[in-house]
Amino acid sequence: MEVPEVAGVHGGIQAENATLDPEQRDHQAGWVSVKVEGSRFAVERSLLARCSSYFCALFRSGMIENHQDEVHLRGGVSARGFLITLAVCRGEVPTLSEPDELVEAVECAAFLQVACLVQHLCDIIDTENCLLLYDAASVFGLHTLYRNAALFLQDSFDDLKEAAEGSLPPALIEYSQSLSPASYIAIGTHSPSVEQLHDSFRVVCYLDEEEGEWKHLTDLPRLCSTSLAGVAVLDNCLYVVGGVYGYGKDAVDGGFCYNPDSGVWTTFPGPQQPRYNFTLLGHSGRLYAIGGEFQKQIISSAENYDVETGEWAFIRHAPRPVASTACAVARRRIFVCFWKPPDTTDIYEYIPVKNEWRLETTMIKPQSYGHCMVAHRDNLYVMRNGPSDDFLRCLMDRYNITSGQWTALPGHYINSKGALFTAMIRGDSVFTVKHMLTLEYTITEGAWKPRRQMKGFPKSGSLWTCLLRLPKMGPVSPQLGADGKNGGTEGLGGATSPQL
């Protein structure tokens, strides 16, 4: 007996793995036949119980369905939606572009309570599907997808305003506009010293896009160093770890965390291996510190910091010693550049669940390496040296993690004093900054196109940049004092979501 084909699903769903012949599997231990519309799917019970709260409750309920060889899903689930669900549960990454596919996936995620499918839908939110996913999430009550789509709409409202007002209920637009947009943040280079030099650089600023200029957000704690430090954002908190201080470039042992909702700086332990000039990134509740230097030696050790437990733990060493390397998170996957002089840039993926590094791809360009890497949708954009090893006229290459294909973007990108290396992506926009100019690009299929110019950062020197969501009423004033103690207030409440 053949399983009926389900039209419309494409982009890498392995149908031969997602659906199996019921006559072969129905009576095998651990398998159940799931009937959806006119199709039957033979699926492992353990897979359904692990990924779907609905099936987990069903199989543990003691109801008669728990002992039957076939479960019939009526209402709330389409065959195509169930096929998409199975693909995601098996670790596949289906490409969903048709409106009906997206709605059926949302419907199935809600009815069967499939967290991994909800996460996949959050990962693929973009300007093409944001409004549809936002509306569908509100209809089917998927709160996580609903909020993520609302935040994306807030960040991209200038581009989506007309379409949103023509297709969404006013309450959805109102809720999205009540949320805080992601603001572009720049941090000056500060290194503590007994003479308290460079204190004018102890500044964190945010870009006021309406006025086109930089404004003060907070001061770095006096003992915090951003010189050769690790800087990252995790769950809308800014983390500064390590760095150096003094004329001898001694490593800072400790980290600082800034919560924009309360305006409070707090301290936390530094990595077990003292390091500076390392890569720090935030992902899924953890900070990852990769490579760096210690006592003028480049190292390959790596650690992660569990924010919930407050503890650092070593992970598998990086493939080779590396310092201040480019990294990005695309589709919830961690990618890191490793340069092999003079012409080779290897991009490795670190896979947390397996604690392993896997070579994803290699870029070979004469006298060139990946200075900076950012992620947009399922693309990695790598900025590298231009002609004659000129990093002030960068070339850019795009790697698609879904297709595994490289594309060289045409033309040069003016990289005045390293501004391009500060790139941060919000929606379909890229923000870059140096002391002379802040430049926003729009990402198109074939290039980054300049969109608007604003004032540069008011201090010269190296900069760290990131994105933070600031309170709607503006920056909060409490800060960490020079003694390292908290000076806090209670966190500020958020906007109320309309009834789902």
Short mmCIF file of C-alpha atoms in Angstrom, two decimals:
data_model
loop_
_atom_site.label_atom_id
_atom_site.label_comp_id
_atom_site.label_asym_id
_atom_site.label_seq_id
_atom_site.Cartn_x
_atom_site.Cartn_y
_atom_site.Cartn_z
CA MET A 1 0.00 0.00 0.00
CA GLU A 2 1.50 3.34 -1.02
CA VAL A 3 1.28 6.49 1.01
CA PRO A 4 -0.55 9.19 -0.98
CA GLU A 5 1.61 12.08 -2.10
CA VAL A 6 1.01 15.42 -0.41
CA ALA A 7 1.27 18.24 -2.91
CA GLY A 8 3.04 21.51 -2.29
CA VAL A 9 5.77 20.52 0.15
CA HIS A 10 9.23 21.09 -1.25
CA GLY A 11 12.72 22.27 -0.44
CA GLY A 12 14.34 19.24 1.09
CA ILE A 13 11.67 17.35 3.02
CA GLN A 14 12.72 13.75 2.68
CA ALA A 15 9.38 12.13 2.02
CA GLU A 16 10.85 8.65 2.05
CA ASN A 17 11.95 9.25 5.64
CA ALA A 18 8.97 11.31 6.75
CA THR A 19 6.36 8.76 5.68
CA LEU A 20 6.68 5.01 5.65
CA ASP A 21 4.52 2.24 4.21
CA PRO A 22 1.85 1.52 6.85
CA GLU A 23 1.54 -2.15 5.81
CA GLN A 24 5.22 -2.64 6.61
CA ARG A 25 5.25 -0.67 9.87
CA ASP A 26 1.79 -0.72 11.44
CA HIS A 27 2.32 -3.87 13.43
CA GLN A 28 5.93 -3.32 14.41
CA ALA A 29 6.54 -2.49 18.05
CA GLY A 30 7.00 1.19 18.70
CA TRP A 31 5.21 2.37 15.56
CA VAL A 32 1.77 3.87 15.08
CA SER A 33 -0.23 4.70 11.96
CA VAL A 34 -1.50 8.27 11.93
CA LYS A 35 -4.40 8.95 9.57
CA VAL A 36 -4.70 12.57 8.40
CA GLU A 37 -7.33 13.41 5.79
CA GLY A 38 -6.79 10.78 3.04
CA SER A 39 -3.22 9.93 4.00
CA ARG A 40 -1.70 7.52 6.48
CA PHE A 41 1.72 7.99 8.07
CA ALA A 42 3.57 5.28 9.97
CA VAL A 43 5.64 7.04 12.63
CA GLU A 44 7.67 6.02 15.65
CA ARG A 45 5.73 6.55 18.84
CA SER A 46 8.86 7.82 20.56
CA LEU A 47 9.32 10.55 17.94
CA LEU A 48 5.75 11.75 18.35
CA ALA A 49 5.93 11.65 22.14
CA ARG A 50 9.25 13.51 22.18
CA CYS A 51 8.26 16.30 19.80
CA SER A 52 4.52 16.72 20.34
CA SER A 53 2.94 17.52 23.70
CA TYR A 54 -0.37 16.35 22.24
CA PHE A 55 0.92 12.86 21.44
CA CYS A 56 2.93 12.71 24.65
CA ALA A 57 -0.24 13.29 26.66
CA LEU A 58 -2.21 10.88 24.46
CA PHE A 59 0.24 8.02 24.87
CA ARG A 60 0.41 8.49 28.64
CA SER A 61 -3.30 9.03 29.19
CA GLY A 62 -4.42 5.42 29.45
CA MET A 63 -7.15 6.17 26.93
CA ILE A 64 -8.10 3.57 24.37
CA GLU A 65 -6.20 5.45 21.63
CA ASN A 66 -2.97 4.69 23.44
CA HIS A 67 -3.35 0.99 22.65
CA GLN A 68 -4.61 1.25 19.09
CA ASP A 69 -2.43 0.73 16.04
CA GLU A 70 -3.95 3.75 14.31
CA VAL A 71 -4.69 7.29 15.45
CA HIS A 72 -7.06 9.38 13.35
CA LEU A 73 -6.50 13.16 13.55
CA ARG A 74 -9.71 15.00 12.74
CA GLY A 75 -9.84 18.76 12.37
CA GLY A 76 -6.99 21.17 12.99
CA VAL A 77 -4.42 19.20 11.01
CA SER A 78 -3.91 18.82 7.27
CA ALA A 79 -1.89 16.06 5.63
CA ARG A 80 0.61 18.56 4.28
CA GLY A 81 0.92 20.26 7.67
CA PHE A 82 1.54 16.89 9.33
CA LEU A 83 4.19 16.01 6.73
CA ILE A 84 5.95 19.32 7.42
CA THR A 85 5.76 18.58 11.14
CA LEU A 86 7.35 15.16 10.71
CA ALA A 87 10.14 16.65 8.62
CA VAL A 88 11.01 19.23 11.29
CA CYS A 89 10.76 16.63 14.07
CA ARG A 90 13.29 14.49 12.20
CA GLY A 91 15.75 17.37 12.06
CA GLU A 92 15.14 18.42 8.48
CA VAL A 93 14.90 22.07 7.48
CA PRO A 94 12.00 22.38 5.02
CA THR A 95 11.70 25.46 2.85
CA LEU A 96 8.23 26.89 3.35
CA SER A 97 7.23 29.69 1.03
CA GLU A 98 3.66 29.06 -0.11
CA PRO A 99 1.04 30.83 2.04
CA ASP A 100 -1.04 27.67 2.45
CA GLU A 101 2.02 25.71 3.60
CA LEU A 102 2.82 28.30 6.24
CA VAL A 103 -0.72 28.46 7.58
CA GLU A 104 -1.04 24.68 7.70
CA ALA A 105 2.28 24.45 9.52
CA VAL A 106 1.09 27.00 12.10
CA GLU A 107 -2.18 25.15 12.48
CA CYS A 108 -0.41 21.82 13.01
CA ALA A 109 2.12 23.32 15.44
CA ALA A 110 -0.75 24.70 17.52
CA PHE A 111 -2.99 21.63 17.41
CA LEU A 112 -0.24 19.10 18.13
CA GLN A 113 1.81 21.47 20.35
CA VAL A 114 5.12 20.90 18.53
CA ALA A 115 7.78 23.17 20.05
CA CYS A 116 10.45 22.44 17.43
CA LEU A 117 8.05 23.42 14.62
CA VAL A 118 7.20 26.64 16.42
CA GLN A 119 10.92 27.38 16.68
CA HIS A 120 11.41 26.63 12.98
CA LEU A 121 8.61 29.04 12.10
CA CYS A 122 10.20 31.71 14.29
CA ASP A 123 13.54 31.12 12.57
CA ILE A 124 12.16 31.67 9.08
CA ILE A 125 10.27 34.92 9.76
CA ASP A 126 11.19 37.46 7.09
CA THR A 127 9.66 40.43 5.30
CA GLU A 128 7.85 38.13 2.85
CA ASN A 129 6.03 35.98 5.41
CA CYS A 130 5.99 38.11 8.58
CA LEU A 131 2.45 39.43 8.23
CA LEU A 132 1.00 36.04 7.33
CA LEU A 133 2.73 34.28 10.23
CA TYR A 134 1.76 37.05 12.65
CA ASP A 135 -1.91 36.83 11.70
CA ALA A 136 -1.93 33.01 11.70
CA ALA A 137 -0.22 32.90 15.10
CA SER A 138 -2.87 35.20 16.54
CA VAL A 139 -5.66 33.01 15.11
CA PHE A 140 -4.22 29.71 16.39
CA GLY A 141 -2.82 31.02 19.67
CA LEU A 142 0.90 30.35 19.16
CA HIS A 143 2.24 32.91 21.64
CA THR A 144 5.96 32.45 20.90
CA LEU A 145 5.51 32.82 17.15
CA TYR A 146 3.06 35.67 17.72
CA ARG A 147 5.57 37.69 19.74
CA ASN A 148 8.50 36.96 17.44
CA ALA A 149 6.51 38.04 14.39
CA ALA A 150 5.32 41.17 16.22
CA LEU A 151 8.92 42.08 17.07
CA PHE A 152 10.03 41.51 13.49
CA LEU A 153 7.21 43.74 12.26
CA GLN A 154 8.27 46.44 14.71
CA ASP A 155 11.86 46.25 13.44
CA SER A 156 10.79 46.34 9.78
CA PHE A 157 7.75 48.57 10.05
CA ASP A 158 9.02 51.21 7.62
CA ASP A 159 9.19 48.53 4.92
CA LEU A 160 5.97 46.75 5.85
CA LYS A 161 3.74 49.61 7.01
CA GLU A 162 1.53 49.83 3.92
CA ALA A 163 1.09 46.05 3.61
CA ALA A 164 0.44 45.69 7.35
CA GLU A 165 -2.22 48.38 7.40
CA GLY A 166 -3.92 46.74 4.44
CA SER A 167 -3.96 43.18 5.79
CA LEU A 168 -3.74 43.08 9.59
CA PRO A 169 -6.37 43.89 12.23
CA PRO A 170 -5.60 47.21 13.96
CA ALA A 171 -5.06 45.44 17.30
CA LEU A 172 -2.12 43.46 15.88
CA ILE A 173 -0.47 46.59 14.49
CA GLU A 174 -1.04 48.39 17.78
CA TYR A 175 0.56 45.57 19.77
CA SER A 176 3.58 45.39 17.48
CA GLN A 177 4.07 49.16 17.71
CA SER A 178 3.91 48.99 21.50
CA LEU A 179 7.03 46.81 21.56
CA SER A 180 10.55 48.17 21.64
CA PRO A 181 12.49 48.07 18.36
CA ALA A 182 16.03 46.73 18.25
CA SER A 183 18.35 49.73 18.62
CA TYR A 184 21.86 49.92 17.19
CA ILE A 185 24.38 50.12 20.05
CA ALA A 186 28.03 51.20 19.90
CA ILE A 187 30.59 50.80 22.67
CA GLY A 188 33.85 52.70 22.94
CA THR A 189 37.19 51.09 23.76
CA HIS A 190 38.00 51.45 27.45
CA SER A 191 40.89 49.90 29.36
CA PRO A 192 41.03 50.49 33.13
CA SER A 193 44.25 51.95 34.52
CA VAL A 194 45.41 53.38 37.81
CA GLU A 195 45.63 56.82 36.19
CA GLN A 196 42.01 56.41 34.99
CA LEU A 197 43.01 57.30 31.46
CA HIS A 198 40.53 57.01 28.59
CA ASP A 199 37.54 57.57 30.88
CA SER A 200 35.90 59.58 28.12
CA PHE A 201 35.68 56.30 26.21
CA ARG A 202 33.72 54.53 28.97
CA VAL A 203 30.57 55.17 26.99
CA VAL A 204 27.78 53.06 25.54
CA CYS A 205 25.57 54.91 23.04
CA TYR A 206 22.46 54.11 21.04
CA LEU A 207 21.47 55.40 17.62
CA ASP A 208 18.44 57.68 17.64
CA GLU A 209 17.24 56.93 14.14
CA GLU A 210 14.62 59.69 14.08
CA GLU A 211 17.22 62.36 14.76
CA GLY A 212 20.03 60.47 13.01
CA GLU A 213 22.53 60.85 15.83
CA TRP A 214 24.12 58.93 18.70
CA LYS A 215 22.90 59.42 22.27
CA HIS A 216 24.22 58.30 25.64
CA LEU A 217 22.83 55.03 26.99
CA THR A 218 25.09 54.19 29.92
CA ASP A 219 28.70 54.30 31.07
CA LEU A 220 30.80 51.18 31.31
CA PRO A 221 31.72 50.23 34.88
CA ARG A 222 35.14 51.62 35.74
CA LEU A 223 36.68 48.16 36.14
CA CYS A 224 35.18 46.88 32.89
CA SER A 225 37.50 46.62 29.89
CA THR A 226 36.43 46.53 26.27
CA SER A 227 40.02 46.42 25.03
CA LEU A 228 40.47 42.96 23.44
CA ALA A 229 37.36 41.83 25.33
CA GLY A 230 34.49 39.60 24.32
CA VAL A 231 31.20 41.43 23.72
CA ALA A 232 27.87 39.74 22.99
CA VAL A 233 24.11 40.03 23.49
CA LEU A 234 22.03 37.23 24.96
CA ASP A 235 18.31 37.47 25.79
CA ASN A 236 18.50 41.26 25.37
CA CYS A 237 21.29 41.70 27.90
CA LEU A 238 24.72 43.05 26.99
CA TYR A 239 27.72 40.99 28.17
CA VAL A 240 31.32 42.20 28.31
CA VAL A 241 33.81 39.48 29.28
CA GLY A 242 37.54 39.61 29.88
CA GLY A 243 39.70 42.09 28.02
CA VAL A 244 42.99 43.61 29.16
CA TYR A 245 44.05 46.43 31.46
CA GLY A 246 47.24 48.30 32.30
CA TYR A 247 50.42 48.74 30.31
CA GLY A 248 51.25 45.03 30.58
CA LYS A 249 47.93 44.00 29.01
CA ASP A 250 46.96 41.85 31.97
CA ALA A 251 43.80 39.79 31.41
CA VAL A 252 40.64 40.95 33.20
CA ASP A 253 39.22 38.13 35.30
CA GLY A 254 35.47 38.59 35.24
CA GLY A 255 32.50 39.78 33.24
CA PHE A 256 29.86 42.49 33.31
CA CYS A 257 26.21 42.31 32.27
CA TYR A 258 23.96 45.26 31.42
CA ASN A 259 20.18 44.92 31.53
CA PRO A 260 18.59 47.74 29.50
CA ASP A 261 15.20 47.27 31.17
CA SER A 262 16.58 48.14 34.59
CA GLY A 263 19.67 50.10 33.61
CA VAL A 264 21.71 47.94 36.00
CA TRP A 265 25.21 46.52 35.50
CA THR A 266 25.98 43.29 37.34
CA THR A 267 29.13 41.20 37.57
CA PHE A 268 29.70 37.49 36.99
CA PRO A 269 32.72 35.14 36.88
CA GLY A 270 35.10 35.10 33.95
CA PRO A 271 36.04 31.98 31.95
CA GLN A 272 38.05 29.25 33.66
CA GLN A 273 40.82 29.82 31.12
CA PRO A 274 41.94 33.47 31.29
CA ARG A 275 41.78 34.85 27.77
CA TYR A 276 41.61 38.05 25.77
CA ASN A 277 41.16 38.89 22.08
CA PHE A 278 38.68 36.02 21.86
CA THR A 279 35.31 35.50 20.19
CA LEU A 280 32.19 35.74 22.35
CA LEU A 281 28.68 34.97 21.15
CA GLY A 282 25.33 34.39 22.81
CA HIS A 283 23.04 31.55 21.83
CA SER A 284 20.22 29.60 23.51
CA GLY A 285 20.84 30.69 27.07
CA ARG A 286 24.64 30.38 26.92
CA LEU A 287 27.68 32.49 26.15
CA TYR A 288 30.40 30.86 24.06
CA ALA A 289 34.02 32.00 24.48
CA ILE A 290 36.16 30.67 21.63
CA GLY A 291 39.93 30.81 21.34
CA GLY A 292 41.76 34.07 22.05
CA GLU A 293 45.13 34.79 23.57
CA PHE A 294 46.76 34.25 26.94
CA GLN A 295 50.28 35.34 27.83
CA LYS A 296 50.77 36.33 24.18
CA GLN A 297 49.96 32.81 22.95
CA ILE A 298 47.00 32.10 20.66
CA ILE A 299 44.87 29.32 22.14
CA SER A 300 42.18 26.93 20.90
CA SER A 301 40.33 26.20 24.13
CA ALA A 302 36.64 27.08 24.27
CA GLU A 303 34.04 27.35 27.02
CA ASN A 304 30.39 28.13 27.50
CA TYR A 305 28.66 30.01 30.30
CA ASP A 306 25.24 28.85 31.43
CA VAL A 307 23.40 32.02 32.44
CA GLU A 308 20.88 30.05 34.52
CA THR A 309 23.47 28.24 36.65
CA GLY A 310 26.14 30.95 36.52
CA GLU A 311 28.88 28.44 35.65
CA TRP A 312 31.50 28.14 32.92
CA ALA A 313 32.29 24.73 31.42
CA PHE A 314 34.88 23.71 28.84
CA ILE A 315 33.63 22.49 25.49
CA ARG A 316 35.56 20.80 22.70
CA HIS A 317 38.60 22.78 21.61
CA ALA A 318 38.31 24.82 18.42
CA PRO A 319 39.74 23.07 15.33
CA ARG A 320 42.91 25.16 15.65
CA PRO A 321 44.19 28.14 17.68
CA VAL A 322 42.35 31.30 16.74
CA ALA A 323 42.07 34.89 17.98
CA SER A 324 39.39 37.52 17.38
CA THR A 325 37.72 35.46 14.70
CA ALA A 326 34.50 36.30 12.86
CA CYS A 327 31.34 34.43 13.84
CA ALA A 328 27.58 34.48 13.26
CA VAL A 329 24.43 32.58 14.20
CA ALA A 330 22.21 31.66 11.24
CA ARG A 331 19.00 29.68 11.64
CA ARG A 332 20.08 28.94 15.25
CA ARG A 333 23.35 27.42 14.04
CA ILE A 334 26.76 28.68 15.19
CA PHE A 335 29.36 29.42 12.50
CA VAL A 336 32.96 30.53 13.05
CA CYS A 337 35.65 31.57 10.54
CA PHE A 338 39.16 30.08 10.77
CA TRP A 339 41.87 31.55 8.57
CA LYS A 340 44.59 29.34 7.12
CA PRO A 341 47.17 31.78 5.66
CA PRO A 342 47.44 33.05 3.10
CA ASP A 343 44.35 32.23 1.03
CA THR A 344 41.98 29.94 2.91
CA THR A 345 39.05 30.71 5.20
CA ASP A 346 37.43 27.62 6.69
CA ILE A 347 33.96 28.08 8.16
CA TYR A 348 33.19 25.59 10.90
CA GLU A 349 29.89 24.95 12.62
CA TYR A 350 29.87 24.25 16.34
CA ILE A 351 27.05 21.85 17.21
CA PRO A 352 26.20 22.22 20.93
CA VAL A 353 24.07 19.08 21.29
CA LYS A 354 26.98 16.97 20.02
CA ASN A 355 29.77 19.16 21.39
CA GLU A 356 31.59 18.93 18.11
CA TRP A 357 33.02 21.11 15.36
CA ARG A 358 32.13 20.34 11.75
CA LEU A 359 33.73 21.88 8.67
CA GLU A 360 30.84 23.55 6.81
CA THR A 361 32.65 25.10 3.84
CA THR A 362 35.92 26.64 2.65
CA MET A 363 36.48 29.96 0.90
CA ILE A 364 39.73 30.30 -1.06
CA LYS A 365 40.60 33.82 -2.17
CA PRO A 366 44.11 35.18 -2.92
CA GLN A 367 45.63 37.00 0.08
CA SER A 368 42.26 37.26 1.73
CA TYR A 369 40.33 36.07 4.76
CA GLY A 370 37.00 36.66 6.46
CA HIS A 371 37.37 39.84 8.53
CA CYS A 372 33.69 39.97 9.48
CA MET A 373 30.72 37.64 9.04
CA VAL A 374 27.02 38.34 9.55
CA ALA A 375 23.90 36.26 8.99
CA HIS A 376 20.70 37.19 7.15
CA ARG A 377 18.05 34.51 6.78
CA ASP A 378 19.96 31.38 5.72
CA ASN A 379 22.88 33.33 4.22
CA LEU A 380 26.28 34.09 5.69
CA TYR A 381 27.90 37.28 4.37
CA VAL A 382 31.69 37.31 4.63
CA MET A 383 33.61 40.58 4.25
CA ARG A 384 37.17 40.11 3.02
CA ASN A 385 40.12 42.07 1.64
CA GLY A 386 39.75 43.88 -1.66
CA PRO A 387 42.32 44.17 -4.49
CA SER A 388 45.98 44.19 -3.46
CA ASP A 389 45.11 43.10 0.08
CA ASP A 390 43.13 46.32 0.62
CA PHE A 391 40.75 45.95 3.58
CA LEU A 392 39.46 49.52 3.02
CA ARG A 393 37.80 48.37 -0.21
CA CYS A 394 36.18 45.12 0.83
CA LEU A 395 34.78 42.37 -1.33
CA MET A 396 31.84 40.35 -0.08
CA ASP A 397 30.89 36.73 -0.56
CA ARG A 398 27.63 35.06 0.38
CA TYR A 399 27.31 31.46 1.50
CA ASN A 400 23.89 29.82 1.67
CA ILE A 401 23.73 27.21 4.43
CA THR A 402 20.69 25.53 2.84
CA SER A 403 22.08 25.03 -0.67
CA GLY A 404 25.77 24.99 0.26
CA GLN A 405 26.52 27.45 -2.55
CA TRP A 406 28.88 30.45 -2.60
CA THR A 407 28.05 33.65 -4.49
CA ALA A 408 30.43 36.58 -4.99
CA LEU A 409 28.60 39.88 -4.66
CA PRO A 410 29.60 42.34 -7.41
CA GLY A 411 31.50 45.54 -6.69
CA HIS A 412 33.53 46.87 -3.78
CA TYR A 413 32.29 48.07 -0.40
CA ILE A 414 33.99 51.15 1.00
CA ASN A 415 35.21 50.20 4.45
CA SER A 416 36.29 53.56 5.85
CA LYS A 417 38.51 52.83 8.85
CA GLY A 418 36.88 49.46 9.41
CA ALA A 419 33.24 50.59 9.53
CA LEU A 420 32.05 47.53 7.61
CA PHE A 421 33.41 45.29 10.35
CA THR A 422 30.81 46.74 12.76
CA ALA A 423 27.91 45.40 10.66
CA MET A 424 24.71 44.42 12.49
CA ILE A 425 21.58 43.14 10.76
CA ARG A 426 18.00 44.04 11.70
CA GLY A 427 15.29 42.81 9.39
CA ASP A 428 16.55 43.50 5.87
CA SER A 429 18.80 46.36 7.02
CA VAL A 430 22.51 46.44 7.84
CA PHE A 431 23.89 49.10 10.18
CA THR A 432 27.57 50.07 10.10
CA VAL A 433 29.36 52.87 11.96
CA LYS A 434 32.64 54.67 12.48
CA HIS A 435 33.37 58.05 13.99
CA MET A 436 32.78 59.87 10.68
CA LEU A 437 29.59 58.17 9.47
CA THR A 438 26.77 55.77 10.27
CA LEU A 439 25.54 54.04 7.14
CA GLU A 440 22.48 51.82 6.74
CA TYR A 441 22.31 49.34 3.87
CA THR A 442 19.35 47.41 2.47
CA ILE A 443 20.02 43.75 1.71
CA THR A 444 18.84 42.73 -1.75
CA GLU A 445 19.31 39.51 -3.65
CA GLY A 446 22.41 40.75 -5.45
CA ALA A 447 24.02 43.35 -3.20
CA TRP A 448 23.90 45.60 -0.15
CA LYS A 449 22.53 48.95 -1.28
CA PRO A 450 23.15 52.16 0.74
CA ARG A 451 19.88 53.35 2.25
CA ARG A 452 20.61 56.35 4.47
CA GLN A 453 23.43 58.15 6.24
CA MET A 454 23.53 59.43 9.81
CA LYS A 455 26.08 60.96 12.14
CA GLY A 456 29.08 58.89 13.16
CA PHE A 457 29.99 57.69 16.65
CA PRO A 458 31.33 60.67 18.66
CA LYS A 459 34.58 58.93 19.66
CA SER A 460 37.39 57.64 17.46
CA GLY A 461 39.10 54.29 17.91
CA SER A 462 37.86 50.71 17.87
CA LEU A 463 34.17 50.07 18.40
CA TRP A 464 31.99 47.20 19.49
CA THR A 465 28.44 47.15 18.14
CA CYS A 466 25.30 45.13 18.86
CA LEU A 467 21.50 45.37 18.91
CA LEU A 468 19.46 45.88 22.10
CA ARG A 469 15.79 46.53 22.74
CA LEU A 470 15.57 49.61 24.94
CA PRO A 471 12.54 50.64 27.02
CA LYS A 472 10.02 52.62 25.00
CA MET A 473 10.27 55.56 27.39
CA GLY A 474 14.03 55.79 26.85
CA PRO A 475 17.22 54.67 28.64
CA VAL A 476 17.00 53.90 32.35
CA SER A 477 19.50 55.72 34.54
CA PRO A 478 20.68 53.30 37.32
CA GLN A 479 24.22 52.05 36.68
CA LEU A 480 26.91 49.98 38.35
CA GLY A 481 29.15 52.10 40.53
CA ALA A 482 32.93 52.16 40.45
CA ASP A 483 32.99 49.79 43.42
CA GLY A 484 31.29 47.10 41.33
CA LYS A 485 28.06 47.08 43.36
CA ASN A 486 24.61 47.21 41.90
CA GLY A 487 22.66 50.40 41.92
CA GLY A 488 19.40 49.05 40.69
CA THR A 489 15.73 49.54 40.23
CA GLU A 490 13.02 47.06 39.45
CA GLY A 491 12.69 45.98 35.84
CA LEU A 492 10.15 47.86 33.76
CA GLY A 493 6.99 46.17 32.65
CA GLY A 494 6.27 45.43 28.99
CA ALA A 495 3.24 46.12 26.82
CA THR A 496 0.13 44.02 27.12
CA SER A 497 -0.59 41.64 24.27
CA PRO A 498 -4.08 41.65 22.77
CA GLN A 499 -6.11 38.56 23.51
CA LEU A 500 -5.04 35.59 21.40
#
